[in-house]
Amino acid sequence: KNEVEQSPQNLTAQEGEFITINCSYSVGISALHWLQQHPGGGIVSLFMLSSGKKKHGRLIATINIQEKHSSLHITASHPRDSAVYICAALFGNEKLTFGTGTRLTIIP
Amino acid sequence: NAGVTQTPKFQVLKTGQSMTLQCAQDMNHNSMYWYRQDPGMGLRLIYYSASEGTTDKGEVPNGYNVSRLNKREFSLRLESAAPSQTSVYFCASTGWGLDPDEQYFGPGTRLTVT
């Protein structure tokens, strides 16, 4: 069965801390997405990756295909990073399977 | 470009009423999706359409119908709403060229069925 698990479910940190959110999946995938859902509900795509590492500003996403694991890192976290972060895996077809999300709260 | 648009943003229905959620995208994407999001659960696929004229069931299709009117529009219909369909509904689209592409999401429709 195609499954995606995220950890932690909730994460609270102080402004400036380095944040790591983890995602593991059950079988081989074509691609993995990281999404951000703002408190207002909108969902935006942060990264899509199938190997290695991608960086956008303070956000870094990595994937280890052999270990079936991906991480999303946020450097120098800021209260505006507070959101729900969702990973989603593409298991070879056109449909994504989503994790349940990590709720991140950054305290000033 | 407006991206993916959805209407309405909010809706309250009584049990047994029907309604259609509208979705449109202006990115010339082939694939469109309808998801529902419930507390404590990941986004779950209701239906998707890989191209104009085709639709397929996702993980939770019961109680819903869809229509891919043209390449731009993909509607979701609740024929007889039930309280279990209270949820936030998201439409999404993606290009699917030679390689996997990002999914672009609409702003969501918050539906309450009483």
XYZ file of C-alpha atoms in Angstrom:
222
model
C 0.000 0.000 0.000
C 1.262 3.470 -0.848
C 1.734 5.346 2.419
C 3.293 8.621 3.467
C 4.156 9.437 7.073
C 5.287 12.751 8.467
C 6.911 13.678 11.737
C 6.502 15.471 13.978
C 2.767 16.216 13.880
C 3.291 19.465 15.738
C 6.435 21.521 16.209
C 6.897 24.706 18.211
C 10.202 26.563 18.075
C 11.714 29.927 18.881
C 12.418 32.432 16.166
C 15.814 31.812 14.623
C 15.929 28.075 15.261
C 16.773 25.537 12.577
C 13.703 23.458 11.734
C 13.533 19.931 10.329
C 10.367 18.165 9.216
C 10.573 14.549 8.126
C 8.660 12.497 5.593
C 8.954 8.781 4.894
C 7.180 6.707 2.315
C 6.495 3.031 1.854
C 7.685 2.141 -1.653
C 9.563 3.712 -4.529
C 8.260 7.002 -5.866
C 8.525 9.119 -9.000
C 8.634 12.425 -7.144
C 7.996 13.982 -3.763
C 6.275 17.294 -3.148
C 6.491 19.643 -0.187
C 3.524 21.949 0.239
C 2.767 24.787 2.624
C -0.726 25.488 3.922
C -1.165 28.923 5.400
C -3.395 29.623 8.407
C -5.945 31.043 5.972
C -6.139 27.654 4.250
C -4.405 28.239 0.915
C -1.964 25.563 -0.285
C 1.162 26.395 -2.235
C 3.815 24.128 -3.668
C 7.278 24.655 -2.171
C 9.333 21.953 -3.837
C 9.058 18.992 -6.107
C 12.062 16.685 -6.128
C 12.986 13.197 -7.237
C 16.611 13.138 -6.096
C 19.208 15.132 -4.192
C 18.479 18.534 -2.760
C 16.738 21.768 -3.643
C 17.009 25.186 -2.006
C 14.802 28.216 -2.152
C 15.740 31.068 0.135
C 15.722 29.733 3.708
C 14.017 26.493 2.720
C 15.932 23.336 1.819
C 14.432 20.008 0.771
C 16.397 16.785 0.556
C 15.470 13.292 -0.492
C 17.214 9.947 0.052
C 15.790 7.488 -2.435
C 17.437 4.422 -0.872
C 16.092 5.220 2.595
C 12.689 6.362 1.251
C 12.949 9.546 3.259
C 12.755 13.270 2.660
C 13.350 16.246 4.914
C 12.317 19.863 4.774
C 14.613 22.280 6.585
C 14.020 25.908 7.458
C 17.002 28.003 8.446
C 16.702 31.125 10.624
C 13.003 30.439 11.236
C 10.602 33.360 11.464
C 7.045 33.677 12.777
C 5.800 34.046 9.183
C 6.987 30.454 8.596
C 4.190 29.298 10.897
C 2.016 27.048 8.757
C 1.185 23.424 8.093
C 3.782 21.671 5.946
C 2.607 18.716 3.904
C 4.594 16.138 1.991
C 3.022 14.220 -0.851
C 4.446 11.323 -2.839
C 3.863 10.379 -6.444
C 3.872 6.596 -6.587
C 4.417 6.187 -10.314
C 1.042 7.401 -11.588
C -0.584 10.797 -11.780
C -2.066 10.733 -8.276
C -0.420 12.079 -5.145
C -0.641 10.456 -1.718
C -0.467 13.028 1.060
C 0.932 12.962 4.576
C -1.196 14.348 7.383
C 0.941 17.469 7.746
C 3.202 19.057 10.347
C 1.874 22.111 12.135
C 4.796 24.481 12.711
C 4.556 27.402 15.117
C 7.446 29.850 15.419
C 7.366 32.000 18.549
C 8.901 35.483 18.370
C -2.980 34.386 -14.772
C -5.556 33.650 -12.099
C -4.202 30.098 -11.623
C -6.852 27.812 -10.154
C -10.135 29.387 -9.098
C -12.938 27.802 -7.108
C -16.460 28.866 -6.270
C -18.040 29.216 -3.829
C -15.614 29.871 -0.949
C -18.153 28.923 1.696
C -21.406 26.972 1.593
C -23.881 25.652 4.126
C -26.270 22.920 3.011
C -29.007 20.981 4.675
C -28.894 17.195 4.503
C -30.295 16.033 1.180
C -29.663 19.250 -0.723
C -27.524 19.241 -3.839
C -24.841 21.600 -5.045
C -22.027 21.897 -7.550
C -18.541 23.158 -6.747
C -16.924 24.888 -9.686
C -13.228 24.869 -10.554
C -11.355 26.466 -13.421
C -7.698 26.812 -14.369
C -6.061 29.043 -16.934
C -2.678 27.282 -17.158
C -3.620 24.916 -19.995
C -3.133 21.941 -17.690
C -4.303 18.498 -18.750
C -4.896 17.004 -15.297
C -7.327 18.288 -12.684
C -8.179 16.944 -9.233
C -10.736 17.272 -6.481
C -9.581 16.654 -2.893
C -11.208 16.866 0.473
C -9.377 17.811 3.653
C -10.632 16.733 7.058
C -9.090 17.443 10.477
C -6.319 14.982 11.357
C -6.271 13.449 7.879
C -4.229 14.185 4.809
C -5.771 15.474 1.635
C -7.743 12.675 0.031
C -8.479 12.379 -3.661
C -12.154 12.282 -4.597
C -11.945 12.260 -8.396
C -9.459 13.263 -10.996
C -9.389 13.925 -14.712
C -6.266 13.175 -16.725
C -7.576 14.991 -19.776
C -10.678 16.572 -21.221
C -13.427 14.002 -21.472
C -11.972 11.517 -18.979
C -12.590 11.133 -15.259
C -11.543 8.514 -12.719
C -12.400 7.718 -9.139
C -9.972 8.485 -6.394
C -9.809 7.259 -2.819
C -13.182 8.599 -1.590
C -15.604 8.983 -4.558
C -18.854 7.842 -2.920
C -21.526 10.543 -2.835
C -19.859 12.666 -5.520
C -19.971 13.066 -9.280
C -17.703 15.087 -11.513
C -17.753 16.620 -14.930
C -14.798 17.745 -17.022
C -16.645 20.288 -19.104
C -13.614 21.326 -21.137
C -9.891 21.614 -20.585
C -10.331 24.561 -18.207
C -13.214 23.453 -16.018
C -13.771 20.528 -13.651
C -16.871 20.534 -11.449
C -17.763 18.443 -8.416
C -21.404 17.679 -7.643
C -22.985 16.511 -4.416
C -26.366 15.061 -5.389
C -27.682 14.537 -1.863
C -25.450 16.102 0.748
C -24.745 14.270 4.007
C -23.124 15.558 7.234
C -20.138 13.266 6.504
C -19.404 15.486 3.503
C -18.688 18.463 5.742
C -15.133 19.262 4.762
C -12.848 21.667 2.951
C -12.670 20.907 -0.751
C -9.687 21.768 -2.907
C -9.377 21.683 -6.652
C -5.913 21.329 -8.172
C -4.327 21.050 -11.580
C -1.012 19.959 -13.020
C 0.653 19.912 -16.397
C 2.177 16.414 -16.705
C 4.552 16.985 -19.563
C 7.545 14.689 -19.976
C 8.260 14.907 -16.247
C 6.119 15.162 -13.102
C 5.033 18.735 -12.509
C 3.896 20.785 -9.557
C 0.289 20.783 -8.469
C -1.435 24.134 -8.259
C -4.257 24.436 -5.769
C -7.371 26.542 -5.674
C -8.233 28.518 -2.523
C -10.664 25.888 -1.225
C -14.380 25.652 -0.495
C -15.468 25.224 3.093
C -18.677 23.154 3.068
C -20.873 22.500 6.070
C -23.759 20.063 5.860
C -26.260 20.286 8.722
